[in-house]
PDB file of C-alpha atoms in Angstrom:
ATOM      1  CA  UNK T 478      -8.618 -11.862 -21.996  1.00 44.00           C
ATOM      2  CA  UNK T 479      -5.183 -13.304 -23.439  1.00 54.00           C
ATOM      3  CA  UNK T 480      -2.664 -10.256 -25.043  1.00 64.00           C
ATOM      4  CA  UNK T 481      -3.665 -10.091 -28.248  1.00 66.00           C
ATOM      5  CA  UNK T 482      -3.651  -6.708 -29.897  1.00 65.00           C
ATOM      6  CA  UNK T 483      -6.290  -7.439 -31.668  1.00 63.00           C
ATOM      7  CA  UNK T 484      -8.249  -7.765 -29.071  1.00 64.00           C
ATOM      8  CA  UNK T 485      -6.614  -4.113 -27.648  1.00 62.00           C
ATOM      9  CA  UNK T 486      -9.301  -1.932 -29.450  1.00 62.00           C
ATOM     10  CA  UNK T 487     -12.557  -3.545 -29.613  1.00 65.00           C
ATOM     11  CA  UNK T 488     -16.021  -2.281 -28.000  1.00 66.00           C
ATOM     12  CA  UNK T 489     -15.043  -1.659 -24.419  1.00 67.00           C
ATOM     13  CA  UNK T 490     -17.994  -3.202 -23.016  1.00 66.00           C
ATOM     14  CA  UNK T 491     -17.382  -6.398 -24.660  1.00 68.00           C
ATOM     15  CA  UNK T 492     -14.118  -6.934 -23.516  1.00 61.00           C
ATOM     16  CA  UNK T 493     -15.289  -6.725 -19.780  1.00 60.00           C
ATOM     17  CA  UNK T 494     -18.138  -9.538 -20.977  1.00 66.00           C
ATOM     18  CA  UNK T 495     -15.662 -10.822 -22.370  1.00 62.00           C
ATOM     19  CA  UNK T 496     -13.663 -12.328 -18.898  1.00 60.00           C
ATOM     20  CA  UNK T 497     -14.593 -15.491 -17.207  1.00 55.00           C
ATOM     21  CA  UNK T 498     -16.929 -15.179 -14.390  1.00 50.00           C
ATOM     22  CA  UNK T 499     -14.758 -16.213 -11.498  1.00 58.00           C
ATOM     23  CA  UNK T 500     -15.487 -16.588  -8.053  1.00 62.00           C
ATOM     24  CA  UNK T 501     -12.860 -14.949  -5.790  1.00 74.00           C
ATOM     25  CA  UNK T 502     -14.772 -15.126  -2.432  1.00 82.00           C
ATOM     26  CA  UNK T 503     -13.154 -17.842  -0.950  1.00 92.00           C
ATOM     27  CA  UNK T 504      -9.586 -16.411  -1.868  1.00 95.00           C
ATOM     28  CA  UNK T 505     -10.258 -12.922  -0.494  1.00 94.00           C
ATOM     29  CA  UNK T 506     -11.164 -15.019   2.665  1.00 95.00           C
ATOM     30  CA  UNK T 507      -7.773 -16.808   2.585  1.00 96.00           C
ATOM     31  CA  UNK T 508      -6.267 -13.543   1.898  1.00 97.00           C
ATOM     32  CA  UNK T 509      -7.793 -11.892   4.552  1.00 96.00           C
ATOM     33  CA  UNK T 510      -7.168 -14.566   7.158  1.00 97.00           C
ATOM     34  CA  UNK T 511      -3.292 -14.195   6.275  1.00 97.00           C
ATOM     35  CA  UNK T 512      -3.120 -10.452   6.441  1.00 97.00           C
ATOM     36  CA  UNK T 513      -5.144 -11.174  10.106  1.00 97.00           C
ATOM     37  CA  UNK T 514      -2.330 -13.275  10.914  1.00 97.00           C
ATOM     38  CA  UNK T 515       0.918 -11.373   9.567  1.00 96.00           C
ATOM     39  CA  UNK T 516      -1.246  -7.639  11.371  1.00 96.00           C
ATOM     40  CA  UNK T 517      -1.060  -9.864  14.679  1.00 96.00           C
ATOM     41  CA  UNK T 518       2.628 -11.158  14.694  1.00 95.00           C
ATOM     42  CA  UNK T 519       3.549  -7.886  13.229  1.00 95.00           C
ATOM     43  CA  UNK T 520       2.654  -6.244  16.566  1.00 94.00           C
ATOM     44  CA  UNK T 521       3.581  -8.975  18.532  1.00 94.00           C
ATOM     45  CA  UNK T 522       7.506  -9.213  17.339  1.00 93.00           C
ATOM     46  CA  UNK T 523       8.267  -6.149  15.277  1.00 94.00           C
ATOM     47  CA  UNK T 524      10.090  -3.464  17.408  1.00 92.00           C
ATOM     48  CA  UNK T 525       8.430  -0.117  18.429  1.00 93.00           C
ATOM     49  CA  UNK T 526       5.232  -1.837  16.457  1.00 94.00           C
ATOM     50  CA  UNK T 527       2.395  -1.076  18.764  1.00 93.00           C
ATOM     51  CA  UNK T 528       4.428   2.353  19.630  1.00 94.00           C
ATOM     52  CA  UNK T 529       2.012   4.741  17.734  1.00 89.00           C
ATOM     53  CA  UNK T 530      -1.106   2.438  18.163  1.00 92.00           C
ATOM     54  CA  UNK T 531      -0.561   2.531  21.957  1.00 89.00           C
ATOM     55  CA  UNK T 532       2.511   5.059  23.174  1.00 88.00           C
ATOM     56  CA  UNK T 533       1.617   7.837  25.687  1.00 86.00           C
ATOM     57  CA  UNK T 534       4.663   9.128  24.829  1.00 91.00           C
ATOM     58  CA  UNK T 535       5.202   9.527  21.379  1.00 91.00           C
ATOM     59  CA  UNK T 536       8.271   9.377  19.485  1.00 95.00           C
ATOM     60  CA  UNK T 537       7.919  12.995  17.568  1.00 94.00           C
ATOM     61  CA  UNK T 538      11.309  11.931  15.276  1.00 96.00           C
ATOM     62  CA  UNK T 539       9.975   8.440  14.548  1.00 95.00           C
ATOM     63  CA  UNK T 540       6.340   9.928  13.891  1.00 93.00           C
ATOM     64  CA  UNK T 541       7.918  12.777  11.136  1.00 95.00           C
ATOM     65  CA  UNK T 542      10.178   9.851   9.167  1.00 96.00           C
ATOM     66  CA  UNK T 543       7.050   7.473   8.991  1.00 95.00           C
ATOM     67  CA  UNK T 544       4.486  10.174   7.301  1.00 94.00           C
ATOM     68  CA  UNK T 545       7.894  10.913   5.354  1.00 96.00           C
ATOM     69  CA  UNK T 546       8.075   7.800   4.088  1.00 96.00           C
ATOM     70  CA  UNK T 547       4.463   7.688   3.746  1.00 93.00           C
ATOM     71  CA  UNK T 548       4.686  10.716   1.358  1.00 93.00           C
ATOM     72  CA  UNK T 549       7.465   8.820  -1.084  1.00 94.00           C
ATOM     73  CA  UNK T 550       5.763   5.925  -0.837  1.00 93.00           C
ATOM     74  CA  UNK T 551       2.933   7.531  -2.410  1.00 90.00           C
ATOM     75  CA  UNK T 552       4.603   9.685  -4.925  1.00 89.00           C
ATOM     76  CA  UNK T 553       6.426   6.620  -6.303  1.00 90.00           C
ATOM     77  CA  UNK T 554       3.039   4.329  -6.326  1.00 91.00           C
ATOM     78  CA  UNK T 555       1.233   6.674  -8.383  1.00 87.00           C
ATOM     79  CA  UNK T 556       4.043   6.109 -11.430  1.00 90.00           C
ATOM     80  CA  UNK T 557       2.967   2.332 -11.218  1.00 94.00           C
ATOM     81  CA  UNK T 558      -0.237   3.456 -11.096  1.00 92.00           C
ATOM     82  CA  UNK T 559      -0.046   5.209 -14.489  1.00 90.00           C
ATOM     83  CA  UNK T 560       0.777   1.967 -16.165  1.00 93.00           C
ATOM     84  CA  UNK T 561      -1.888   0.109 -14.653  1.00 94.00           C
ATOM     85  CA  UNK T 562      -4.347   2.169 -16.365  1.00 93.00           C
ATOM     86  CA  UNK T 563      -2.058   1.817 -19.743  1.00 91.00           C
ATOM     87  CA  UNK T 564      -2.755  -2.026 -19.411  1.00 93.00           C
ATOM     88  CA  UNK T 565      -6.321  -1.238 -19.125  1.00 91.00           C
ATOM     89  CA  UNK T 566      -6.928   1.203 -21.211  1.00 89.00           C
ATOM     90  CA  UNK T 567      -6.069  -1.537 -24.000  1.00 88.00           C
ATOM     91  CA  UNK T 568      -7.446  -4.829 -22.320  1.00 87.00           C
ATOM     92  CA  UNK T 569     -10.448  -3.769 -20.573  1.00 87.00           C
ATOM     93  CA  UNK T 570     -11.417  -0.150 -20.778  1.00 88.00           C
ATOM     94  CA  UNK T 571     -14.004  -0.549 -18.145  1.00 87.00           C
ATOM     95  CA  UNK T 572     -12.288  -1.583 -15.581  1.00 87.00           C
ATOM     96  CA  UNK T 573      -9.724   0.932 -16.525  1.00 89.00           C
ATOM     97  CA  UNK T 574     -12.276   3.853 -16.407  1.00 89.00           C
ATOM     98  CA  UNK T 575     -12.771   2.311 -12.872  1.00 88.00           C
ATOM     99  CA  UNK T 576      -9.477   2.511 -11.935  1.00 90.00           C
ATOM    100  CA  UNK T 577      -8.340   5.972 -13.128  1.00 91.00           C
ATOM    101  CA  UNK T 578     -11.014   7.035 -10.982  1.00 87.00           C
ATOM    102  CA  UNK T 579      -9.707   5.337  -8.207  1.00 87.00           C
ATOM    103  CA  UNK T 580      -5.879   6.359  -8.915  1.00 87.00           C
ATOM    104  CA  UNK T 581      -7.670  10.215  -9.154  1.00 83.00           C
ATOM    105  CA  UNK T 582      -9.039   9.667  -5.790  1.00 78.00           C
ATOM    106  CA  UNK T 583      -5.468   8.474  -4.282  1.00 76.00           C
ATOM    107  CA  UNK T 584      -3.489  10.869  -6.273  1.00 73.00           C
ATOM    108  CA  UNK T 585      -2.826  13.958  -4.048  1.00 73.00           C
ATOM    109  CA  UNK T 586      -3.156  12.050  -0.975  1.00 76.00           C
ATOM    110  CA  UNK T 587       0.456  12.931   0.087  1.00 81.00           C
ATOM    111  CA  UNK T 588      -0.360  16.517   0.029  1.00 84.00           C
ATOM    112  CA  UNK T 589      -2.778  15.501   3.577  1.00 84.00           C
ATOM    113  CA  UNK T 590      -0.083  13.653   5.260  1.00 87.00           C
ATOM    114  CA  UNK T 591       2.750  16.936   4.225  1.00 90.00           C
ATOM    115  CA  UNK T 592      -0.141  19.113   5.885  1.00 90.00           C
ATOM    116  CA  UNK T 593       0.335  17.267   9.165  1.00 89.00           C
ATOM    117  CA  UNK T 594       3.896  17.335   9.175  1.00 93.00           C
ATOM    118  CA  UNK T 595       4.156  20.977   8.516  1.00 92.00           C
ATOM    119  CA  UNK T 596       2.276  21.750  12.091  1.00 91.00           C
ATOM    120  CA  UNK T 597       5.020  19.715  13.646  1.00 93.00           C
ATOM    121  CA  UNK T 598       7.609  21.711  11.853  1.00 95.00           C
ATOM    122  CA  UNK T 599       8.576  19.906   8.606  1.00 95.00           C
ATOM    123  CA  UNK T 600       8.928  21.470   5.355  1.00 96.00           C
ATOM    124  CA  UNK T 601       8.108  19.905   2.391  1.00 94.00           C
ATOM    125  CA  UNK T 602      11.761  20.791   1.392  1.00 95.00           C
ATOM    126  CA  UNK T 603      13.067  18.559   4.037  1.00 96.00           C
ATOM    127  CA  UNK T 604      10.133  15.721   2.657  1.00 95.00           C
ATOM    128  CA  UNK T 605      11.094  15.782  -0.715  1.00 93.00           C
ATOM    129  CA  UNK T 606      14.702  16.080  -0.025  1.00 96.00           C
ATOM    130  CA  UNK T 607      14.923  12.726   1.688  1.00 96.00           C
ATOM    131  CA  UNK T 608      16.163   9.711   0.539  1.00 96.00           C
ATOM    132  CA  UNK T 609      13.799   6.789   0.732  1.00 96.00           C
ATOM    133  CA  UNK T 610      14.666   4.006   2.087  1.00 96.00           C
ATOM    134  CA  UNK T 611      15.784   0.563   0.921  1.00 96.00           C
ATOM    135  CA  UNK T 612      12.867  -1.067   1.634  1.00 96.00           C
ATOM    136  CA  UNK T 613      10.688   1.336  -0.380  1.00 96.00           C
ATOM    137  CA  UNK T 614      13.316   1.134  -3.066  1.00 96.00           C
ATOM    138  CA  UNK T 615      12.163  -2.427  -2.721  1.00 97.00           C
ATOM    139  CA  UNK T 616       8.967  -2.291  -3.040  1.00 97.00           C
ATOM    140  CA  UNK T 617       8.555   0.470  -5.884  1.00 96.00           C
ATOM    141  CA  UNK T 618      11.177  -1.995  -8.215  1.00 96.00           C
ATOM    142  CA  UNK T 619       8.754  -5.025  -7.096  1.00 97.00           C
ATOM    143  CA  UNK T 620       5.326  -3.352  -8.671  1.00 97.00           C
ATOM    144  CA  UNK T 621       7.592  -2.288 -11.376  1.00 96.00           C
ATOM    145  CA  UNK T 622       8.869  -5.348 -12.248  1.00 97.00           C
ATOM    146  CA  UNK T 623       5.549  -6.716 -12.157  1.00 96.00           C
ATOM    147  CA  UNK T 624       4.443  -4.574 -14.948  1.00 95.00           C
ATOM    148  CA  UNK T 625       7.475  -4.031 -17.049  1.00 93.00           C
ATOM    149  CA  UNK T 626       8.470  -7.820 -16.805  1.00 95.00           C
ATOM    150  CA  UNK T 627       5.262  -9.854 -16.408  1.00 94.00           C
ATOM    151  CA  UNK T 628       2.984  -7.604 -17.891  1.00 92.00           C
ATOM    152  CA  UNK T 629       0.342  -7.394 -15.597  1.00 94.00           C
ATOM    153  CA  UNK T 630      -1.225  -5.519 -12.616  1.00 96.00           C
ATOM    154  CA  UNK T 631      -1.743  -8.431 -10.446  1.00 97.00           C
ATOM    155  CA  UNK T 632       1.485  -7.530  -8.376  1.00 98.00           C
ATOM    156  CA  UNK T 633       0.348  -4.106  -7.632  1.00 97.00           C
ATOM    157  CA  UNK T 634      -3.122  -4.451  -7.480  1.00 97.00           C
ATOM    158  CA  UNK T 635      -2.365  -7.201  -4.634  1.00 97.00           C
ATOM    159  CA  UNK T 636      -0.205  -4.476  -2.887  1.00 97.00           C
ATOM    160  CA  UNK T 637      -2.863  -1.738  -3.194  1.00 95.00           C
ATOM    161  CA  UNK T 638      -5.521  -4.420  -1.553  1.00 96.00           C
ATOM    162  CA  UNK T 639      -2.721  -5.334   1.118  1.00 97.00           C
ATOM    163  CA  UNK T 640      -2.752  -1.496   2.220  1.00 94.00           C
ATOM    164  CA  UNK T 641      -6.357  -0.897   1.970  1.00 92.00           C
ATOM    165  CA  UNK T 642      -6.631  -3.504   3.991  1.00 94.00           C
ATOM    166  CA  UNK T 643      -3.901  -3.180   6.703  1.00 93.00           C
ATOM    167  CA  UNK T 644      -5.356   0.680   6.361  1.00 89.00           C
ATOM    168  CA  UNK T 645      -8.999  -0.342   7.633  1.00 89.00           C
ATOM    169  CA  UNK T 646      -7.446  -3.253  10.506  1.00 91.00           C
ATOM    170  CA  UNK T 647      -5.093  -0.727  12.010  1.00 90.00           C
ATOM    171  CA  UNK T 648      -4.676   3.015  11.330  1.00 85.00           C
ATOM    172  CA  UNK T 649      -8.045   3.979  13.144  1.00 88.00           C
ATOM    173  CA  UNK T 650      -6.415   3.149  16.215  1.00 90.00           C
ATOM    174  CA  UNK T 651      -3.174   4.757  15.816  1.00 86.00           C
ATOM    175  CA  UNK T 652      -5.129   7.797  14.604  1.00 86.00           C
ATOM    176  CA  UNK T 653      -6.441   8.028  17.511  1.00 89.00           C
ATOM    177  CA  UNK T 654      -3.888   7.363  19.790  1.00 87.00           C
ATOM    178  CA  UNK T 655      -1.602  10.033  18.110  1.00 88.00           C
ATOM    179  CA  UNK T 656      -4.793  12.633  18.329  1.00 87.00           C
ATOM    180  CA  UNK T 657      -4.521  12.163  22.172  1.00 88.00           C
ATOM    181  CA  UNK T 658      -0.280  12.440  22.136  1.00 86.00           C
ATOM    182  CA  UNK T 659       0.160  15.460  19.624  1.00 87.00           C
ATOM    183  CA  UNK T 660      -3.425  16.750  19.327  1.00 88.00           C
ATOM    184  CA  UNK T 661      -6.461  16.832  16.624  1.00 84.00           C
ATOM    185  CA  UNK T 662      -5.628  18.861  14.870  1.00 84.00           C
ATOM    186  CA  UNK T 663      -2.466  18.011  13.755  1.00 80.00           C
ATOM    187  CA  UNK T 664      -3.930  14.568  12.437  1.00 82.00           C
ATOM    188  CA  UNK T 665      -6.319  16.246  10.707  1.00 81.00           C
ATOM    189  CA  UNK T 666      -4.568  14.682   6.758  1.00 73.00           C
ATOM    190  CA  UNK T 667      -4.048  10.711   8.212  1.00 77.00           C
ATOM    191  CA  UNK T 668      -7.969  11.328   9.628  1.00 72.00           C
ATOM    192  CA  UNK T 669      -9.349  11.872   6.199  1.00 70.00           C
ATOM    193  CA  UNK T 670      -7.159   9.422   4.436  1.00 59.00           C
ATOM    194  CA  UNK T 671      -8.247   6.971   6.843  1.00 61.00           C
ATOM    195  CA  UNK T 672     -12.314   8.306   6.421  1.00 47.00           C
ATOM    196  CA  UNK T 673     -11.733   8.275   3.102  1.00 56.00           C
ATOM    197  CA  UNK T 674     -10.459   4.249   2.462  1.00 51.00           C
ATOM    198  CA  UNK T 675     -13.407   3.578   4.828  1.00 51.00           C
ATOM    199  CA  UNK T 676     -16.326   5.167   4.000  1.00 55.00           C
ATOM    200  CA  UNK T 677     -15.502   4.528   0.130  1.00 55.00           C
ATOM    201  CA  UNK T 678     -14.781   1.354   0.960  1.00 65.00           C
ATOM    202  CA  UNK T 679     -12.067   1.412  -0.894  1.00 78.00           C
ATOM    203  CA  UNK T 680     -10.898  -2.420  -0.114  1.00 86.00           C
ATOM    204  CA  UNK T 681     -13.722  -3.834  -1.226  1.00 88.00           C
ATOM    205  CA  UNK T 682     -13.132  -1.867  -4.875  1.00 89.00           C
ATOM    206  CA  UNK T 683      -9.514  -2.800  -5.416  1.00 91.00           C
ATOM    207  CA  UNK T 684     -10.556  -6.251  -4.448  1.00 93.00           C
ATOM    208  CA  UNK T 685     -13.392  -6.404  -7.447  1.00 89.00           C
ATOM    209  CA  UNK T 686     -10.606  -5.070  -9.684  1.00 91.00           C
ATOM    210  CA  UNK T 687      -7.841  -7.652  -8.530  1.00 93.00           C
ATOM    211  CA  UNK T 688     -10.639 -10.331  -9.265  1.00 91.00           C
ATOM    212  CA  UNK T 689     -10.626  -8.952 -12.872  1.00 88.00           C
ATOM    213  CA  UNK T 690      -7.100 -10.351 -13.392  1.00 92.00           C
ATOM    214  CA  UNK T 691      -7.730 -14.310 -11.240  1.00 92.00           C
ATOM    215  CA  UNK T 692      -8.654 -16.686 -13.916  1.00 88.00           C
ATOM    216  CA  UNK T 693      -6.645 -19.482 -13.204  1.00 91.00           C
ATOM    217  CA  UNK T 694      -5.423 -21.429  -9.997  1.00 93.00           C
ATOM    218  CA  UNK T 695      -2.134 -20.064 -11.005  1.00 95.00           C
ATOM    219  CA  UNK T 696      -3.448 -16.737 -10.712  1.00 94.00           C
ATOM    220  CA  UNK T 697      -4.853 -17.349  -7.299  1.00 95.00           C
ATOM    221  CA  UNK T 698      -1.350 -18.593  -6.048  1.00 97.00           C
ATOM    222  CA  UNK T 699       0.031 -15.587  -7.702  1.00 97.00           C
ATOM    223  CA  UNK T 700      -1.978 -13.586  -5.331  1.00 97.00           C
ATOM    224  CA  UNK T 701      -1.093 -15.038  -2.425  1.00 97.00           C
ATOM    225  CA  UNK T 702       2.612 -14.646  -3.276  1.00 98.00           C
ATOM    226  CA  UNK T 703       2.778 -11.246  -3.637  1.00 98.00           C
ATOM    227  CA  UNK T 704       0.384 -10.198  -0.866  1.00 98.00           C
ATOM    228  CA  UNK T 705       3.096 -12.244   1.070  1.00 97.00           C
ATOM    229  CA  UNK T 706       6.021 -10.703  -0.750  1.00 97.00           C
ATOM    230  CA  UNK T 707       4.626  -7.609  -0.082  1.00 97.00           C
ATOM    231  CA  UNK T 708       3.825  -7.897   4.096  1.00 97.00           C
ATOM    232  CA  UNK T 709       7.527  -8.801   3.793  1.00 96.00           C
ATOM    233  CA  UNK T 710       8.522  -5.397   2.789  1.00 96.00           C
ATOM    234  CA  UNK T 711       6.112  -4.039   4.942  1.00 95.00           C
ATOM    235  CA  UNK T 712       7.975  -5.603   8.014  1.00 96.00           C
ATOM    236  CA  UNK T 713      11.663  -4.826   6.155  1.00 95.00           C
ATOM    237  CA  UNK T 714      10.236  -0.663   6.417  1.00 96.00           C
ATOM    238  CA  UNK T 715       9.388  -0.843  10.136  1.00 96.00           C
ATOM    239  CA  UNK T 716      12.552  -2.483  11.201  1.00 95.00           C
ATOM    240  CA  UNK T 717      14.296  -0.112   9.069  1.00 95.00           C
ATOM    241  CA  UNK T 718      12.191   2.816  10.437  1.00 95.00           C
ATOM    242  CA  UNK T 719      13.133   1.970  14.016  1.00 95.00           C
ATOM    243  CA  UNK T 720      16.390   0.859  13.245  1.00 93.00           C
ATOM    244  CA  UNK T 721      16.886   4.413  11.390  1.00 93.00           C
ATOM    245  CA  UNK T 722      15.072   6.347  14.214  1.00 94.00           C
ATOM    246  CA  UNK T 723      15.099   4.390  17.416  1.00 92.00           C
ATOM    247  CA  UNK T 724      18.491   1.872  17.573  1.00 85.00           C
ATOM    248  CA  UNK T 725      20.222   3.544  15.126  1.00 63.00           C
ATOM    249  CA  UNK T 726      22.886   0.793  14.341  1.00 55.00           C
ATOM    250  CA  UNK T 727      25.806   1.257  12.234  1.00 48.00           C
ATOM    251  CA  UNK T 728      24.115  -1.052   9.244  1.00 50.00           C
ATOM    252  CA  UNK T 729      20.238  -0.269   9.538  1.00 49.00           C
ATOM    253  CA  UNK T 730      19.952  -2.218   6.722  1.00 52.00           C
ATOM    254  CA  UNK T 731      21.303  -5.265   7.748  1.00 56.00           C
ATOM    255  CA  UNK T 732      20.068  -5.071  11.015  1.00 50.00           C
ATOM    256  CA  UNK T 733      16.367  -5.117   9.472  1.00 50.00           C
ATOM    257  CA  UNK T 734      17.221  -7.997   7.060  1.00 55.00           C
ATOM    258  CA  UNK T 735      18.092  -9.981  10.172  1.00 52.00           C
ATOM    259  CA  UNK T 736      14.948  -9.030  12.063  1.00 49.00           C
ATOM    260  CA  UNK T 737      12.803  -9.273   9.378  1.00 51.00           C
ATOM    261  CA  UNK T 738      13.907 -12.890   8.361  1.00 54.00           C
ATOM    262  CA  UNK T 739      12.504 -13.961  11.276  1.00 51.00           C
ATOM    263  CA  UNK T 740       9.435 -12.471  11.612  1.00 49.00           C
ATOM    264  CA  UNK T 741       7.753 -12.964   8.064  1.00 52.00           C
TER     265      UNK T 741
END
């Protein structure tokens, strides 16, 4: 549907009969195929990458600041989220049911991954006292923008398929690598997130959402830039992480930009 208000508050069912039927199977499948190939390299040139799919010897320091991160990531998503179901809630209601249900489901996820971190001894005072880094600085303005400035959840509904995604290709492994290093039981929070994307199948559902929004070649490039622009960041935060953690330079920062530049 174009932005018309007067379009905004019509009969909600209507307005979802009211989209084009577009076919988005071959564009998940080139999606798909690039996330393949950006999961592979990432491992393959990214420092300290494979580290908590395959380290016998884990990093504790560099295991904390990551489910740190993962917390603020989170809590600063879920704001984005909110507007996404504002644009909804006027242009498709349906859809918008669909995904406050969805955003209900992911809302209090950080409170699993703070549960794991407190049986390695961190305090959600230390969590929420942390500054996040640049990159998810980066990353939060980018999904902002895309709302605020294009007016439309394309940019963070490609993100959200991007980590359900990556999610389902890689954390099983590093689950269970990290069960074997620290223990089950203090995994207990990234197990059920993980269970949780999976079993719900929680790709395929953001996916049939982001389809919701492709109408137009145009759109389908759109897609493929951001999923792009957003494996970019997701690079840019584990150079940073090991940079912060691991090598510790004088300009972390910098040092990731660098890196990253030529691995995306």
């Amino acid at each position: 549907m174009d932005d018309n208000p007067r379009d905004w508050f019509g009969e909600p069912r209507a307005a979802a009969r009211a989209r084009p039927a577009t076919t988005t199977s071959d564009l998940r499948s080139q999606v798909d195929e690039l996330l393949d190939a950006k999961i592979e390299k990432f491992y393959a040139e990214v420092p300290y990458a494979d580290h908590q799919r395959s380290g016998s010897d884990i990093n504790l320091e560099y295991y904390k600041r990551h489910n740190i991160e993962t917390i603020l990531r989170l809590r600063r998503k879920r704001t984005v989220d909110a507007l996404a179901i504002g644009y909804f809630t006027k242009r498709d209601p349906v859809r918008g049911a669909k995904w406050a249900h969805y955003v209900e489901d992911e809302m209090l996820h950080d409170e699993w991954f703070a549960g794991d971190l407190a049986k390695v001894g961190v305090t959600k005072e230390e969590i929420y006292s942390t500054e996040p880094f640049q990159s998810t600085k980066l990353l939060t303005g980018y999904l902002q923008y895309g709302m605020e400035f294009e007016g439309t959840p394309l940019a963070l509904l490609s993100s959200v398929y991007f980590v359900e995604y990556v999610t389902t290709k890689t954390q099983p492994s590093w689950v269970r690598n990290l069960e074997e290093s620290l223990g089950r039981e203090k995994l207990a929070g990234a197990r059920r997130h993980v269970g949780t994307d999976i079993e719900d199948e929680h790709a395929t559902f953001v996916w049939e959402v982001l389809a919701s929004l492709v109408n137009t070649p145009e759109d389908e490039r759109r897609v493929i830039e951001h999923v792009t622009v957003v494996a970019s960041l997701w690079v840019a935060y584990f150079i940073e992480l090991y940079r912060h953690v691991v090598a510790q330079p004088a300009d972390a920062l910098e040092a990731g930009r660098t890196l990253a530049a030529g691995v995306v």
